[in-house]
Amino acid sequence: MNRSRVALPSFRLSAVALAVAAASVLAGASPLASAEPAQDAAERIANERARILEQYLIGPDAAAALGCEIAWQTAVPLQDGGALRLVESSPEAVLVLDNINEATHLRADTGGRVWTASAADPIDRVLGMGVYMHNPGAESDAKRIAVLTDAVYYALGFDSGATVARSRFRHVPNTPPVQYGGSFIFGSSSGQVTWFNSATGNDSRGALVDAFRDASPIEATPSVRNGIVFAGSMGGGIASLDADSGRLLWNRRLLGPVSASPAIANGTGFVASDDQYLYAFDVVTGDPLWRYFTQTPLKTSPFPAGDLVLQDVPGEGLIALSQRPEAQPGGEVRWRRASVHGRPIGMLGGDVVFWCPKGRMVTIISLSDGQTVKTVELPLVEHLTVDTIESGGFVAWSKDGRVERLSPKSAGK
């Protein structure tokens, strides 16, 4: 198929190199130009630096404000009028999907493009992608790329991008998947937490969250941590399951739907419910630890950080509660603040990073008291996520095809 593409090169550029690149404009100037006033020369250098910086989604100064440096930026080729839809990063690869379901495999270390290929039918709704080991221990063709849609599973060759397998789900995915070993775990419209085995292309096991009554859909992505799967349903059911066997550990029924993903930290499962409570349970035994009552249904996920859990409460603002308070069945509020624009996406040292896509702004707040440490404006970034390649980094991308990876600054830099 003939397609019109716009492909810009990958590039790496340090803050010092910006000045060098700009000065190179003057180095090639004519003898007459060399006599221009110093003020004009400085202006030309500043303009050239600004031109170079415009190519970056996040420039060196903004990256430094996030405790990072630019690892690479790549412009993924797009069809005329095309746009990026999804970016997934892992130590093996950075996978990029556009609006007609063509995938691009980028090298995790350099951002170099390995291939661009059709990942799914253009009408499919892709829920997630990931790299998995098809033949563990094999010397060749061991890695594949899984593409999960809301109806069909596709397997792509890691080095070629060719479709090597496809199959239909028995339980239709209703949430983005979470990768666990060689399986992808998701919630289904039929109310099951389902394990999809990438190597066999089959739903290997599943468990109903609402085992105590009629099943209801799961609309919030399950949380998977330390061998435990924690999920909630629109019928108000919550369940904890063993991630390796799928065995049900316990389940409970809340007073309202669970429309936000639960969270797990330090052996505690947190779930925000439409019944206006934030709950904490022992994730292994199911013992209730505390529940905090709010004035409105909770539609956003709790965010564990340190020994606290943060919850955005409409009308009340951001509230930080102790994860395991002593003898506080109603929860223990450590601090609260009126509001923070955006949602928490990760940690930066002892502080919490919030990303606001509407305002294109990062807000970093202190975990100890909720005060703003700094704000960083990123006007060209449409999506910002925590990098899963190395701790402390970020991946930024824009619909125009640009993908940028930030690495945490090395000690002493």
Tab-separated table of C-alpha atoms in Angstrom:
chain	number	residue	atom	x	y	z
A	1	MET	CA	0.000	0.000	0.000
A	2	ASN	CA	1.400	3.396	-1.011
A	3	ARG	CA	1.356	5.849	1.819
A	4	SER	CA	2.570	9.402	2.220
A	5	ARG	CA	4.758	9.575	5.304
A	6	VAL	CA	6.614	12.257	7.155
A	7	ALA	CA	9.704	10.865	8.878
A	8	LEU	CA	11.972	13.006	11.001
A	9	PRO	CA	15.262	11.643	12.332
A	10	SER	CA	15.962	10.500	15.859
A	11	PHE	CA	18.344	12.816	17.620
A	12	ARG	CA	20.164	13.381	20.889
A	13	LEU	CA	21.328	16.819	21.944
A	14	SER	CA	22.684	18.130	25.235
A	15	ALA	CA	22.231	21.646	26.556
A	16	VAL	CA	25.886	22.407	25.798
A	17	ALA	CA	25.472	21.098	22.258
A	18	LEU	CA	22.673	23.576	21.686
A	19	ALA	CA	25.110	26.453	22.007
A	20	VAL	CA	27.646	24.671	19.826
A	21	ALA	CA	25.035	23.985	17.141
A	22	ALA	CA	23.931	27.583	17.167
A	23	ALA	CA	27.487	28.865	17.042
A	24	SER	CA	28.150	26.690	14.014
A	25	VAL	CA	25.837	28.978	12.062
A	26	LEU	CA	28.257	31.801	12.684
A	27	ALA	CA	31.281	29.653	11.954
A	28	GLY	CA	30.177	29.290	8.347
A	29	ALA	CA	29.318	32.965	7.891
A	30	SER	CA	30.984	35.152	5.296
A	31	PRO	CA	33.839	37.572	6.198
A	32	LEU	CA	31.402	40.484	6.020
A	33	ALA	CA	29.033	38.714	8.364
A	34	SER	CA	31.880	38.125	10.823
A	35	ALA	CA	32.042	41.846	11.382
A	36	GLU	CA	28.453	42.029	12.589
A	37	PRO	CA	27.956	43.547	16.060
A	38	ALA	CA	28.250	41.192	19.023
A	39	GLN	CA	24.618	41.931	19.917
A	40	ASP	CA	23.454	40.724	16.495
A	41	ALA	CA	25.614	37.621	16.767
A	42	ALA	CA	24.168	36.813	20.187
A	43	GLU	CA	20.661	37.280	18.831
A	44	ARG	CA	21.374	34.913	15.942
A	45	ILE	CA	22.699	32.290	18.373
A	46	ALA	CA	19.642	32.705	20.586
A	47	ASN	CA	17.332	32.318	17.601
A	48	GLU	CA	19.152	29.187	16.438
A	49	ARG	CA	18.992	27.713	19.937
A	50	ALA	CA	15.264	28.442	20.080
A	51	ARG	CA	14.793	26.782	16.675
A	52	ILE	CA	16.546	23.641	17.870
A	53	LEU	CA	14.622	23.597	21.145
A	54	GLU	CA	11.334	23.776	19.263
A	55	GLN	CA	12.029	20.289	17.906
A	56	TYR	CA	11.932	18.839	21.407
A	57	LEU	CA	8.752	17.974	23.275
A	58	ILE	CA	10.742	18.543	26.483
A	59	GLY	CA	13.872	20.663	26.245
A	60	PRO	CA	17.038	20.223	28.345
A	61	ASP	CA	16.030	22.840	30.936
A	62	ALA	CA	12.586	21.323	31.519
A	63	ALA	CA	14.110	17.832	31.634
A	64	ALA	CA	16.584	19.006	34.283
A	65	ALA	CA	13.701	20.439	36.329
A	66	LEU	CA	12.289	16.894	36.358
A	67	GLY	CA	15.606	15.498	37.583
A	68	CYS	CA	16.322	14.016	34.138
A	69	GLU	CA	18.266	14.445	30.934
A	70	ILE	CA	17.165	13.745	27.393
A	71	ALA	CA	17.918	10.158	26.363
A	72	TRP	CA	16.428	10.434	22.878
A	73	GLN	CA	13.602	11.784	20.791
A	74	THR	CA	12.148	10.110	17.700
A	75	ALA	CA	9.548	11.180	15.171
A	76	VAL	CA	7.458	8.161	14.164
A	77	PRO	CA	6.330	8.148	10.514
A	78	LEU	CA	2.618	8.837	10.112
A	79	GLN	CA	0.157	8.753	7.264
A	80	ASP	CA	-1.137	12.169	6.176
A	81	GLY	CA	-3.624	13.202	8.844
A	82	GLY	CA	-2.457	10.393	11.141
A	83	ALA	CA	-1.933	10.631	14.886
A	84	LEU	CA	-0.406	8.585	17.686
A	85	ARG	CA	-2.840	6.767	19.936
A	86	LEU	CA	-0.784	4.670	22.373
A	87	VAL	CA	2.813	4.333	23.600
A	88	GLU	CA	4.056	1.481	25.811
A	89	SER	CA	7.624	1.376	27.151
A	90	SER	CA	9.594	-1.579	28.491
A	91	PRO	CA	13.284	-2.514	28.794
A	92	GLU	CA	12.907	-4.592	25.606
A	93	ALA	CA	11.222	-2.000	23.378
A	94	VAL	CA	9.130	1.134	23.129
A	95	LEU	CA	5.962	0.302	21.187
A	96	VAL	CA	3.991	3.026	19.430
A	97	LEU	CA	0.520	2.719	17.882
A	98	ASP	CA	-1.178	5.160	15.518
A	99	ASN	CA	-4.844	5.808	14.751
A	100	ILE	CA	-5.054	3.173	12.012
A	101	ASN	CA	-3.452	0.530	14.251
A	102	GLU	CA	-0.012	0.533	12.674
A	103	ALA	CA	2.639	-0.227	15.275
A	104	THR	CA	6.237	0.999	15.369
A	105	HIS	CA	8.959	-0.788	17.307
A	106	LEU	CA	11.557	1.623	18.731
A	107	ARG	CA	14.800	0.570	20.385
A	108	ALA	CA	14.552	1.265	24.093
A	109	ASP	CA	18.115	2.567	24.420
A	110	THR	CA	18.374	4.820	21.345
A	111	GLY	CA	14.843	5.390	20.018
A	112	GLY	CA	15.905	4.037	16.627
A	113	ARG	CA	13.056	2.639	14.532
A	114	VAL	CA	13.193	-1.133	13.984
A	115	TRP	CA	10.014	-1.487	11.905
A	116	THR	CA	6.508	-0.169	11.287
A	117	ALA	CA	3.804	-2.739	10.539
A	118	SER	CA	0.082	-3.360	10.790
A	119	ALA	CA	-0.726	-4.465	14.335
A	120	ALA	CA	-4.493	-4.990	14.029
A	121	ASP	CA	-7.427	-4.224	11.789
A	122	PRO	CA	-8.002	-0.451	11.582
A	123	ILE	CA	-11.450	-0.827	13.190
A	124	ASP	CA	-10.143	-2.772	16.214
A	125	ARG	CA	-9.946	-1.018	19.581
A	126	VAL	CA	-6.446	-1.777	20.878
A	127	LEU	CA	-6.362	-2.008	24.683
A	128	GLY	CA	-2.692	-2.738	25.215
A	129	MET	CA	0.624	-4.034	23.844
A	130	GLY	CA	3.633	-5.725	25.365
A	131	VAL	CA	6.727	-7.872	24.760
A	132	TYR	CA	6.702	-11.467	25.954
A	133	MET	CA	8.872	-14.593	25.660
A	134	HIS	CA	7.258	-17.049	23.250
A	135	ASN	CA	9.894	-19.770	23.675
A	136	PRO	CA	11.702	-19.120	26.974
A	137	GLY	CA	15.312	-20.249	26.692
A	138	ALA	CA	15.314	-20.387	22.897
A	139	GLU	CA	18.216	-18.737	21.109
A	140	SER	CA	16.110	-17.304	18.296
A	141	ASP	CA	12.579	-15.989	17.841
A	142	ALA	CA	12.061	-16.066	21.605
A	143	LYS	CA	10.487	-12.622	21.837
A	144	ARG	CA	7.162	-11.588	20.400
A	145	ILE	CA	4.924	-8.584	20.701
A	146	ALA	CA	1.368	-9.086	21.933
A	147	VAL	CA	-1.386	-6.752	20.772
A	148	LEU	CA	-4.693	-7.071	22.637
A	149	THR	CA	-7.859	-5.596	21.190
A	150	ASP	CA	-11.411	-5.780	22.496
A	151	ALA	CA	-12.029	-8.904	20.397
A	152	VAL	CA	-8.841	-10.355	18.882
A	153	TYR	CA	-5.316	-11.134	20.063
A	154	TYR	CA	-2.433	-10.605	17.618
A	155	ALA	CA	1.175	-11.771	17.983
A	156	LEU	CA	3.870	-9.918	16.007
A	157	GLY	CA	7.453	-10.951	15.329
A	158	PHE	CA	9.778	-8.962	17.578
A	159	ASP	CA	12.365	-8.308	14.860
A	160	SER	CA	10.068	-8.247	11.818
A	161	GLY	CA	6.653	-6.962	12.916
A	162	ALA	CA	4.988	-9.694	10.851
A	163	THR	CA	1.759	-11.154	12.241
A	164	VAL	CA	2.642	-14.687	13.369
A	165	ALA	CA	-0.517	-15.616	15.300
A	166	ARG	CA	-4.013	-14.431	16.049
A	167	SER	CA	-6.932	-15.750	18.094
A	168	ARG	CA	-10.249	-14.627	19.512
A	169	PHE	CA	-10.969	-14.242	23.217
A	170	ARG	CA	-13.473	-16.408	25.051
A	171	HIS	CA	-13.949	-13.635	27.609
A	172	VAL	CA	-14.104	-10.228	25.939
A	173	PRO	CA	-11.590	-7.727	27.429
A	174	ASN	CA	-13.208	-4.653	28.907
A	175	THR	CA	-10.141	-3.008	30.454
A	176	PRO	CA	-6.525	-2.410	29.440
A	177	PRO	CA	-4.401	-5.464	30.342
A	178	VAL	CA	-1.703	-5.740	32.983
A	179	GLN	CA	1.263	-7.901	32.000
A	180	TYR	CA	2.321	-10.552	34.506
A	181	GLY	CA	5.041	-12.883	33.274
A	182	GLY	CA	3.787	-14.469	30.070
A	183	SER	CA	0.174	-13.597	30.808
A	184	PHE	CA	-1.965	-10.525	30.298
A	185	ILE	CA	-4.572	-9.993	33.020
A	186	PHE	CA	-7.700	-7.963	32.310
A	187	GLY	CA	-11.265	-7.433	33.435
A	188	SER	CA	-14.051	-8.633	31.176
A	189	SER	CA	-17.533	-7.391	30.369
A	190	SER	CA	-18.864	-10.645	31.828
A	191	GLY	CA	-17.379	-9.844	35.247
A	192	GLN	CA	-14.348	-12.115	35.150
A	193	VAL	CA	-10.741	-11.341	35.879
A	194	THR	CA	-9.097	-13.226	33.010
A	195	TRP	CA	-5.559	-14.499	32.433
A	196	PHE	CA	-4.613	-14.616	28.760
A	197	ASN	CA	-1.614	-16.818	27.985
A	198	SER	CA	0.372	-15.144	25.186
A	199	ALA	CA	2.350	-18.255	24.299
A	200	THR	CA	-0.736	-20.424	23.702
A	201	GLY	CA	-3.094	-17.663	22.567
A	202	ASN	CA	-5.799	-18.804	24.987
A	203	ASP	CA	-7.640	-17.541	28.050
A	204	SER	CA	-5.851	-19.770	30.535
A	205	ARG	CA	-8.017	-19.098	33.575
A	206	GLY	CA	-10.543	-16.698	35.039
A	207	ALA	CA	-12.422	-15.881	38.219
A	208	LEU	CA	-15.639	-14.006	38.879
A	209	VAL	CA	-15.323	-10.951	41.098
A	210	ASP	CA	-19.021	-11.055	41.982
A	211	ALA	CA	-18.970	-14.720	42.990
A	212	PHE	CA	-21.640	-14.086	45.605
A	213	ARG	CA	-24.328	-12.888	43.165
A	214	ASP	CA	-25.013	-12.149	39.493
A	215	ALA	CA	-21.907	-11.041	37.648
A	216	SER	CA	-21.439	-7.408	36.600
A	217	PRO	CA	-18.913	-5.836	34.212
A	218	ILE	CA	-15.399	-4.878	35.261
A	219	GLU	CA	-14.582	-1.418	33.925
A	220	ALA	CA	-11.491	-0.564	36.000
A	221	THR	CA	-8.133	-2.168	35.234
A	222	PRO	CA	-7.153	-4.704	37.929
A	223	SER	CA	-4.110	-3.952	40.045
A	224	VAL	CA	-1.314	-6.555	40.077
A	225	ARG	CA	1.499	-6.395	42.608
A	226	ASN	CA	3.667	-8.873	44.501
A	227	GLY	CA	1.788	-11.888	43.171
A	228	ILE	CA	-1.678	-10.522	44.034
A	229	VAL	CA	-4.459	-9.394	41.688
A	230	PHE	CA	-6.976	-6.919	43.150
A	231	ALA	CA	-10.090	-6.040	41.162
A	232	GLY	CA	-13.506	-4.420	41.526
A	233	SER	CA	-16.743	-4.569	39.536
A	234	MET	CA	-19.583	-2.249	38.656
A	235	GLY	CA	-21.773	-4.372	40.901
A	236	GLY	CA	-19.733	-3.335	43.934
A	237	GLY	CA	-17.757	-6.547	44.230
A	238	ILE	CA	-14.058	-6.610	45.075
A	239	ALA	CA	-11.789	-9.629	44.987
A	240	SER	CA	-8.202	-10.556	45.732
A	241	LEU	CA	-6.676	-13.408	43.726
A	242	ASP	CA	-3.380	-15.238	43.496
A	243	ALA	CA	-1.663	-13.980	40.349
A	244	ASP	CA	0.066	-17.296	39.588
A	245	SER	CA	-2.836	-19.711	40.008
A	246	GLY	CA	-5.905	-17.460	39.706
A	247	ARG	CA	-7.152	-18.834	43.024
A	248	LEU	CA	-9.652	-16.611	44.813
A	249	LEU	CA	-8.223	-15.435	48.139
A	250	TRP	CA	-11.288	-13.481	49.244
A	251	ASN	CA	-14.064	-11.248	48.001
A	252	ARG	CA	-16.346	-8.613	49.486
A	253	ARG	CA	-19.376	-6.611	48.467
A	254	LEU	CA	-19.323	-2.816	48.772
A	255	LEU	CA	-22.290	-0.458	48.754
A	256	GLY	CA	-21.605	0.992	45.300
A	257	PRO	CA	-19.818	0.350	41.982
A	258	VAL	CA	-16.036	0.374	41.600
A	259	SER	CA	-15.302	2.492	38.536
A	260	ALA	CA	-11.657	3.366	39.380
A	261	SER	CA	-8.748	0.940	39.470
A	262	PRO	CA	-7.837	-0.325	42.962
A	263	ALA	CA	-4.268	-0.132	44.240
A	264	ILE	CA	-1.910	-2.323	46.272
A	265	ALA	CA	0.972	-1.248	48.515
A	266	ASN	CA	2.700	-2.758	51.534
A	267	GLY	CA	0.242	-5.625	51.790
A	268	THR	CA	-2.763	-3.297	51.729
A	269	GLY	CA	-5.436	-3.094	49.043
A	270	PHE	CA	-7.079	0.305	48.502
A	271	VAL	CA	-10.335	0.780	46.635
A	272	ALA	CA	-12.319	3.948	45.926
A	273	SER	CA	-16.040	3.387	45.451
A	274	ASP	CA	-19.095	5.203	44.183
A	275	ASP	CA	-20.523	4.601	47.662
A	276	GLN	CA	-18.380	7.580	48.816
A	277	TYR	CA	-15.881	5.488	50.810
A	278	LEU	CA	-12.168	4.907	50.384
A	279	TYR	CA	-11.478	1.419	51.754
A	280	ALA	CA	-8.324	-0.323	52.969
A	281	PHE	CA	-8.121	-4.111	53.303
A	282	ASP	CA	-5.403	-6.594	54.110
A	283	VAL	CA	-4.888	-7.762	50.544
A	284	VAL	CA	-4.088	-11.374	51.566
A	285	THR	CA	-6.644	-12.053	54.314
A	286	GLY	CA	-9.365	-9.577	53.335
A	287	ASP	CA	-9.513	-8.144	56.861
A	288	PRO	CA	-10.972	-4.597	56.732
A	289	LEU	CA	-8.444	-2.091	58.075
A	290	TRP	CA	-10.329	1.204	57.738
A	291	ARG	CA	-12.752	3.146	55.544
A	292	TYR	CA	-12.830	6.899	55.050
A	293	PHE	CA	-16.173	8.544	54.252
A	294	THR	CA	-16.333	11.420	51.745
A	295	GLN	CA	-19.116	13.708	50.566
A	296	THR	CA	-19.169	12.474	46.970
A	297	PRO	CA	-18.748	9.303	44.878
A	298	LEU	CA	-15.091	8.500	44.177
A	299	LYS	CA	-14.214	8.135	40.497
A	300	THR	CA	-10.407	8.318	40.564
A	301	SER	CA	-7.900	5.704	41.691
A	302	PRO	CA	-6.091	5.857	45.039
A	303	PHE	CA	-2.345	6.456	44.736
A	304	PRO	CA	-0.077	4.826	47.366
A	305	ALA	CA	3.128	6.764	48.070
A	306	GLY	CA	5.529	6.045	50.906
A	307	ASP	CA	3.423	5.220	53.964
A	308	LEU	CA	0.480	7.288	52.672
A	309	VAL	CA	-2.309	6.827	50.148
A	310	LEU	CA	-3.516	9.868	48.187
A	311	GLN	CA	-7.109	10.270	47.050
A	312	ASP	CA	-8.664	13.051	45.008
A	313	VAL	CA	-12.101	13.849	46.433
A	314	PRO	CA	-14.366	16.177	44.429
A	315	GLY	CA	-15.343	19.107	46.590
A	316	GLU	CA	-12.731	18.288	49.252
A	317	GLY	CA	-9.491	18.271	47.278
A	318	LEU	CA	-6.478	15.989	47.624
A	319	ILE	CA	-6.381	13.989	50.854
A	320	ALA	CA	-3.437	11.999	52.218
A	321	LEU	CA	-4.210	9.188	54.646
A	322	SER	CA	-2.004	6.771	56.562
A	323	GLN	CA	-1.887	3.376	54.911
A	324	ARG	CA	-1.943	1.441	58.194
A	325	PRO	CA	-3.042	3.674	61.072
A	326	GLU	CA	-3.259	2.339	64.606
A	327	ALA	CA	-6.851	1.799	65.775
A	328	GLN	CA	-8.402	4.278	63.317
A	329	PRO	CA	-11.369	2.499	61.678
A	330	GLY	CA	-12.404	5.768	60.004
A	331	GLY	CA	-8.939	6.348	58.554
A	332	GLU	CA	-6.283	8.841	59.601
A	333	VAL	CA	-5.898	12.024	57.540
A	334	ARG	CA	-2.307	13.267	57.567
A	335	TRP	CA	-2.839	16.350	55.399
A	336	ARG	CA	-5.161	17.817	52.799
A	337	ARG	CA	-4.956	20.564	50.217
A	338	ALA	CA	-7.595	22.326	48.172
A	339	SER	CA	-6.638	20.868	44.813
A	340	VAL	CA	-3.859	19.743	42.506
A	341	HIS	CA	-4.301	19.950	38.762
A	342	GLY	CA	-3.929	16.583	37.083
A	343	ARG	CA	-3.384	13.095	38.406
A	344	PRO	CA	-0.399	11.477	40.142
A	345	ILE	CA	1.804	9.471	37.783
A	346	GLY	CA	4.890	8.703	39.877
A	347	MET	CA	7.481	9.730	42.427
A	348	LEU	CA	10.510	12.007	42.163
A	349	GLY	CA	12.625	11.334	45.204
A	350	GLY	CA	10.287	11.919	48.141
A	351	ASP	CA	7.847	14.005	46.126
A	352	VAL	CA	4.798	13.128	44.018
A	353	VAL	CA	4.566	14.027	40.322
A	354	PHE	CA	1.173	15.136	38.975
A	355	TRP	CA	0.514	15.487	35.248
A	356	CYS	CA	-2.241	17.731	33.870
A	357	PRO	CA	-2.747	17.058	30.115
A	358	LYS	CA	-5.262	19.875	29.799
A	359	GLY	CA	-2.885	22.489	31.166
A	360	ARG	CA	0.246	20.717	29.800
A	361	MET	CA	1.875	21.088	33.208
A	362	VAL	CA	3.701	18.983	35.797
A	363	THR	CA	3.131	19.795	39.465
A	364	ILE	CA	5.502	18.278	42.010
A	365	ILE	CA	4.227	18.228	45.585
A	366	SER	CA	5.892	17.284	48.840
A	367	LEU	CA	4.670	13.973	50.203
A	368	SER	CA	5.319	15.147	53.755
A	369	ASP	CA	2.894	18.095	53.755
A	370	GLY	CA	1.254	18.382	50.312
A	371	GLN	CA	2.878	21.719	49.484
A	372	THR	CA	3.916	22.501	45.912
A	373	VAL	CA	7.638	22.024	45.357
A	374	LYS	CA	7.677	23.211	41.741
A	375	THR	CA	5.687	23.358	38.551
A	376	VAL	CA	7.092	22.610	35.100
A	377	GLU	CA	5.257	23.712	31.982
A	378	LEU	CA	5.447	21.319	29.017
A	379	PRO	CA	3.389	23.080	26.331
A	380	LEU	CA	4.214	20.633	23.513
A	381	VAL	CA	3.540	17.411	25.452
A	382	GLU	CA	0.150	15.727	25.146
A	383	HIS	CA	0.916	12.575	27.152
A	384	LEU	CA	3.439	12.013	29.949
A	385	THR	CA	4.007	8.676	31.681
A	386	VAL	CA	6.544	7.190	34.043
A	387	ASP	CA	9.216	5.271	32.155
A	388	THR	CA	9.237	1.534	32.899
A	389	ILE	CA	12.732	1.124	31.441
A	390	GLU	CA	14.535	2.626	34.419
A	391	SER	CA	13.347	4.126	37.683
A	392	GLY	CA	13.045	7.909	37.740
A	393	GLY	CA	12.570	8.495	34.020
A	394	PHE	CA	9.660	9.638	31.859
A	395	VAL	CA	8.250	9.030	28.382
A	396	ALA	CA	6.500	11.925	26.637
A	397	TRP	CA	4.636	11.848	23.357
A	398	SER	CA	2.435	13.891	21.101
A	399	LYS	CA	-0.126	12.986	18.456
A	400	ASP	CA	2.150	14.435	15.749
A	401	GLY	CA	4.450	11.412	16.063
A	402	ARG	CA	7.143	12.667	18.403
A	403	VAL	CA	8.200	10.371	21.248
A	404	GLU	CA	10.794	11.457	23.802
A	405	ARG	CA	12.416	9.509	26.595
A	406	LEU	CA	13.985	11.149	29.661
A	407	SER	CA	16.553	9.310	31.781
A	408	PRO	CA	17.220	10.132	35.429
A	409	LYS	CA	20.381	12.149	35.911
A	410	SER	CA	23.380	10.117	36.970
A	411	ALA	CA	24.848	10.769	40.399
A	412	GLY	CA	27.190	13.738	40.383
A	413	LYS	CA	25.742	15.330	37.244
